[in-house]
Short mmCIF file of C-alpha atoms in Angstrom, two decimals:
data_model
loop_
_atom_site.label_atom_id
_atom_site.label_comp_id
_atom_site.label_asym_id
_atom_site.label_seq_id
_atom_site.Cartn_x
_atom_site.Cartn_y
_atom_site.Cartn_z
CA MET A 1 53.45 137.73 19.96
CA SER A 2 52.29 137.20 22.72
CA PHE A 3 49.38 134.90 23.42
CA ALA A 4 48.19 137.09 26.80
CA HIS A 5 47.82 139.69 24.41
CA ILE A 6 44.42 139.06 23.08
CA LEU A 7 43.02 138.31 26.63
CA PRO A 8 40.97 141.07 28.06
CA PRO A 9 41.21 142.78 30.99
CA HIS A 10 38.97 141.22 33.16
CA TYR A 11 40.52 138.50 33.67
CA LYS A 12 42.61 139.33 36.48
CA ARG A 13 39.39 139.74 38.13
CA GLU A 14 38.59 136.23 37.35
CA VAL A 15 41.65 134.62 38.81
CA LEU A 16 40.95 136.43 41.80
CA GLN A 17 38.17 135.02 42.56
CA TRP A 18 39.34 131.69 41.91
CA LEU A 19 41.38 132.49 44.72
CA GLU A 20 38.92 133.85 46.65
CA ASP A 21 36.49 130.06 46.51
CA ASP A 22 39.99 128.33 47.19
CA CYS A 23 40.57 130.35 50.53
CA PRO A 24 37.20 132.32 51.70
CA SER A 25 37.87 131.96 55.22
CA PHE A 26 41.18 131.39 57.38
CA ASP A 27 43.96 129.43 55.42
CA VAL A 28 45.67 127.01 58.55
CA GLY A 29 48.11 125.77 56.12
CA GLY A 30 49.10 129.06 55.54
CA PHE A 31 49.52 130.28 59.59
CA VAL A 32 51.34 126.99 59.55
CA VAL A 33 53.96 127.14 57.84
CA GLY A 34 54.33 131.40 57.86
CA GLU A 35 55.86 133.97 55.63
CA LYS A 36 59.66 132.34 55.55
CA GLU A 37 61.23 132.54 51.49
CA GLU A 38 61.30 128.95 49.92
CA THR A 39 61.40 128.30 46.76
CA ALA A 40 58.72 125.81 43.82
CA LEU A 41 59.32 124.55 41.32
CA LEU A 42 56.52 123.40 38.76
CA TYR A 43 56.83 120.55 36.70
CA CYS A 44 55.32 118.72 33.71
CA LYS A 45 55.14 115.02 33.27
CA THR A 46 53.61 114.10 29.94
CA ASP A 47 55.55 114.19 27.50
CA GLY A 48 54.21 116.06 24.08
CA ALA A 49 51.69 118.54 26.11
CA VAL A 50 51.69 122.14 25.19
CA LEU A 51 52.09 124.65 28.19
CA ALA A 52 48.96 127.07 28.38
CA GLY A 53 47.89 129.03 30.80
CA VAL A 54 51.14 131.26 31.47
CA PRO A 55 49.11 134.72 31.43
CA PHE A 56 46.56 133.21 34.26
CA ALA A 57 49.82 131.81 36.21
CA ASP A 58 51.43 135.09 35.93
CA ALA A 59 48.11 136.79 37.00
CA ILE A 60 48.01 134.66 40.48
CA PHE A 61 51.60 134.84 41.47
CA ASP A 62 51.76 138.13 40.95
CA HIS A 63 48.10 138.69 43.18
CA LEU A 64 50.43 137.12 45.75
CA GLY A 65 53.97 138.96 45.21
CA VAL A 66 55.29 134.79 43.90
CA ALA A 67 58.44 135.66 41.35
CA VAL A 68 58.29 132.89 39.03
CA THR A 69 60.46 132.18 35.75
CA TRP A 70 59.65 130.20 33.35
CA PHE A 71 61.98 127.54 31.41
CA PHE A 72 59.76 127.51 28.47
CA LYS A 73 57.24 129.52 26.55
CA GLU A 74 53.61 129.02 25.88
CA GLY A 75 52.31 127.37 23.13
CA GLU A 76 55.37 125.64 23.37
CA VAL A 77 55.52 121.90 22.52
CA ILE A 78 56.87 119.77 25.88
CA HIS A 79 59.24 116.40 25.02
CA LEU A 80 60.68 115.12 28.47
CA PRO A 81 64.29 114.25 27.87
CA ILE A 82 65.57 110.72 27.32
CA ASN A 83 67.64 109.48 30.48
CA PRO A 84 71.46 108.54 28.33
CA ASP A 85 72.29 106.08 31.37
CA THR A 86 68.97 104.37 30.64
CA GLY A 87 67.55 105.45 27.56
CA LYS A 88 64.00 105.60 29.31
CA ARG A 89 61.89 108.99 29.26
CA VAL A 90 62.44 111.02 32.33
CA SER A 91 59.30 110.97 34.48
CA LYS A 92 59.10 114.56 34.67
CA VAL A 93 61.01 118.17 33.80
CA VAL A 94 60.93 121.10 35.05
CA ILE A 95 58.95 124.03 33.31
CA ALA A 96 58.65 126.93 36.04
CA GLU A 97 60.89 128.13 39.53
CA ALA A 98 58.49 130.16 41.61
CA ARG A 99 60.04 132.40 44.91
CA GLY A 100 58.37 133.87 47.39
CA LYS A 101 56.40 133.10 50.43
CA CYS A 102 55.75 129.81 51.67
CA ARG A 103 52.24 131.11 52.39
CA HIS A 104 51.80 132.17 49.03
CA LEU A 105 53.54 129.64 47.31
CA LEU A 106 50.88 127.30 48.84
CA LEU A 107 48.04 129.58 48.31
CA ALA A 108 48.79 130.18 44.94
CA GLU A 109 49.69 126.14 44.27
CA ARG A 110 46.85 124.30 43.53
CA THR A 111 45.15 127.32 41.35
CA VAL A 112 47.67 127.46 39.50
CA LEU A 113 48.02 123.93 39.04
CA ASN A 114 44.25 122.81 38.08
CA THR A 115 44.19 126.24 35.88
CA MET A 116 47.42 125.06 34.15
CA SER A 117 46.21 121.65 33.90
CA ARG A 118 43.02 122.49 32.36
CA ALA A 119 44.49 125.18 30.04
CA SER A 120 47.17 123.06 28.80
CA GLY A 121 44.50 119.93 28.40
CA VAL A 122 42.88 121.46 25.86
CA ALA A 123 45.26 123.26 23.87
CA GLY A 124 47.04 119.36 23.69
CA ALA A 125 43.58 118.24 22.05
CA ALA A 126 43.23 121.55 20.12
CA ARG A 127 46.80 121.06 18.87
CA LYS A 128 46.67 117.24 17.88
CA ALA A 129 43.26 117.64 15.85
CA CYS A 130 44.71 120.74 13.72
CA GLU A 131 47.67 118.32 13.16
CA ILE A 132 45.39 115.33 11.67
CA LYS A 133 43.93 118.23 9.69
CA GLU A 134 47.39 119.29 8.49
CA ARG A 135 48.43 115.31 7.50
CA ALA A 136 44.92 115.47 5.74
CA ASN A 137 45.53 118.74 3.71
CA TRP A 138 42.80 119.80 4.98
CA HIS A 139 42.30 123.59 4.39
CA GLY A 140 39.66 124.22 7.08
CA TYR A 141 39.45 124.85 10.40
CA VAL A 142 39.53 123.01 13.89
CA ALA A 143 37.38 125.04 15.71
CA GLY A 144 36.03 124.14 19.70
CA THR A 145 32.18 124.31 20.71
CA ARG A 146 30.75 126.63 23.59
CA LYS A 147 30.44 123.74 25.80
CA THR A 148 32.59 125.15 28.09
CA THR A 149 33.08 124.93 32.11
CA PRO A 150 30.75 127.42 33.93
CA GLY A 151 33.55 130.45 34.96
CA PHE A 152 36.52 129.14 33.02
CA ARG A 153 35.39 129.91 29.77
CA THR A 154 37.95 132.75 29.06
CA VAL A 155 40.96 129.48 29.92
CA GLU A 156 39.58 127.24 27.60
CA LYS A 157 38.85 129.35 24.62
CA TYR A 158 42.52 131.13 25.14
CA ALA A 159 43.85 127.84 25.01
CA LEU A 160 42.23 126.77 21.83
CA ILE A 161 43.94 129.09 20.14
CA VAL A 162 47.40 128.72 21.92
CA GLY A 163 46.34 124.67 20.39
CA GLY A 164 46.13 126.13 17.08
CA ALA A 165 42.24 126.17 17.28
CA ALA A 166 40.16 128.32 15.90
CA THR A 167 37.53 129.85 18.58
CA HIS A 168 34.17 129.42 17.76
CA ARG A 169 31.41 131.92 18.34
CA LEU A 170 32.82 132.78 22.19
CA ASP A 171 29.03 133.17 23.77
CA LEU A 172 25.63 133.76 22.78
CA SER A 173 26.07 137.87 21.51
CA GLN A 174 28.82 136.21 18.64
CA MET A 175 27.00 135.26 15.81
CA VAL A 176 23.95 133.95 16.14
CA MET A 177 22.90 129.97 16.39
CA LEU A 178 19.72 128.77 15.08
CA LYS A 179 19.50 124.90 16.52
CA ASP A 180 16.84 122.76 16.65
CA ASN A 181 14.56 124.70 19.56
CA HIS A 182 14.73 126.90 17.83
CA ILE A 183 12.99 126.30 14.23
CA TRP A 184 10.44 123.94 16.01
CA SER A 185 9.35 126.72 18.08
CA CYS A 186 9.25 129.69 15.37
CA GLY A 187 7.86 127.26 12.69
CA SER A 188 10.91 126.91 10.34
CA ILE A 189 13.82 127.27 9.38
CA THR A 190 12.98 130.32 6.86
CA LYS A 191 10.83 132.05 9.45
CA ALA A 192 13.97 131.33 12.51
CA VAL A 193 16.62 133.38 9.91
CA GLN A 194 14.48 136.35 8.50
CA THR A 195 13.98 136.82 12.06
CA ALA A 196 16.95 136.54 13.36
CA ARG A 197 18.51 139.17 10.36
CA GLN A 198 16.33 141.81 12.49
CA GLY A 199 17.87 141.34 15.36
CA ALA A 200 21.70 140.35 14.10
CA GLY A 201 21.61 143.52 11.78
CA PHE A 202 24.35 142.91 8.54
CA SER A 203 27.41 143.09 10.71
CA MET A 204 26.68 139.63 12.81
CA LYS A 205 26.69 135.92 10.70
CA ILE A 206 23.91 133.59 11.28
CA GLU A 207 24.20 130.10 11.31
CA VAL A 208 22.12 127.73 11.55
CA GLU A 209 21.81 123.22 12.91
CA CYS A 210 20.55 121.71 9.85
CA GLN A 211 19.93 117.77 9.64
CA SER A 212 19.62 117.02 6.00
CA LEU A 213 20.42 118.15 2.24
CA ASP A 214 16.45 119.73 2.11
CA ASP A 215 17.56 121.83 5.25
CA GLY A 216 21.10 123.28 4.43
CA LEU A 217 19.64 124.21 0.90
CA GLU A 218 16.53 126.06 2.67
CA ALA A 219 18.65 127.73 5.30
CA ALA A 220 20.83 129.24 2.86
CA ALA A 221 18.23 130.77 0.48
CA ALA A 222 16.87 132.15 2.96
CA GLY A 223 19.99 133.99 4.33
CA ALA A 224 22.26 132.26 6.16
CA ASP A 225 25.90 133.03 6.23
CA VAL A 226 27.18 129.20 7.71
CA VAL A 227 25.56 126.04 7.30
CA MET A 228 26.33 123.13 10.41
CA LEU A 229 25.53 119.67 9.43
CA ASP A 230 25.11 118.22 12.49
CA ASN A 231 25.82 114.27 13.07
CA PHE A 232 26.52 113.17 9.31
CA THR A 233 28.54 110.60 9.09
CA SER A 234 31.75 110.48 7.11
CA GLU A 235 30.39 108.76 4.15
CA THR A 236 27.61 111.35 3.89
CA ILE A 237 28.79 114.52 4.64
CA HIS A 238 30.64 115.20 1.49
CA ASP A 239 27.88 114.96 -1.30
CA VAL A 240 25.70 117.07 0.46
CA ALA A 241 28.05 120.04 1.29
CA ALA A 242 29.67 119.84 -2.26
CA ALA A 243 25.24 120.61 -3.06
CA ILE A 244 25.25 123.23 -0.78
CA LYS A 245 28.18 124.67 -2.46
CA ARG A 246 27.61 124.66 -5.54
CA GLU A 247 24.36 126.28 -5.19
CA TYR A 248 25.83 129.07 -2.38
CA PRO A 249 29.55 128.92 -3.08
CA HIS A 250 30.03 132.09 -0.09
CA VAL A 251 28.34 129.87 2.53
CA LEU A 252 30.71 128.35 4.25
CA ILE A 253 29.93 124.65 6.04
CA GLU A 254 30.49 123.13 9.11
CA ALA A 255 30.65 119.87 10.10
CA SER A 256 29.30 118.87 13.90
CA GLY A 257 28.79 115.92 15.89
CA ALA A 258 29.62 112.01 15.01
CA THR A 259 33.29 113.07 15.10
CA SER A 260 35.82 110.25 16.57
CA ARG A 261 38.48 111.32 18.71
CA TYR A 262 41.26 111.40 16.33
#
């Protein structure tokens, strides 16, 4: 299995936009170093980091004619080894070697590092959350949100998958989420769900953000597929979720907000 196979074809166009953003005009630094063949090493400095973002780095290197060899696989947890002489962990480990023209290596450097740092950070956070779920023997999903960095959605949603989490909806066109503003403007949960169903048809799920048990029951009765219990405490959410599932066992319950970090 290759995580890269899930990416849309346009991700390589996004990579070119990042490079253009980083070098919109003259590259004086590249002029200084020229095109002598050089070798660059990519390091990981965090023990337990999850390697993510390799397809994007590969696209950057490929566009610039740089050959790269990876020493870890996408999604692999990287552990810094113990130095036998000191008994302490080493400060960094080589994860890849890139070889090409010096100016091209330097053109790729910051864009590659920024992309992989962000992707690996998201994947690592997702992995930790999923590990907590597994230790608790909970059989639900850990999912991300649509609160992505503008222009970087593909990277961040992809990194969730690498880290073992669910992406939730990718954008406004994938699943309908009716939040408090939709409901206030429409007048009621029932009317909002009924109107949404007209536009969504039978093939798209509808999710409703709910603030109480009554909200959840109304949403389920109106035909919502997913009831989001928003900002409930750990002490109250179980009873509310159970009450909704007793009446509407087919409805999926989602908990959002008021969640501490690990």
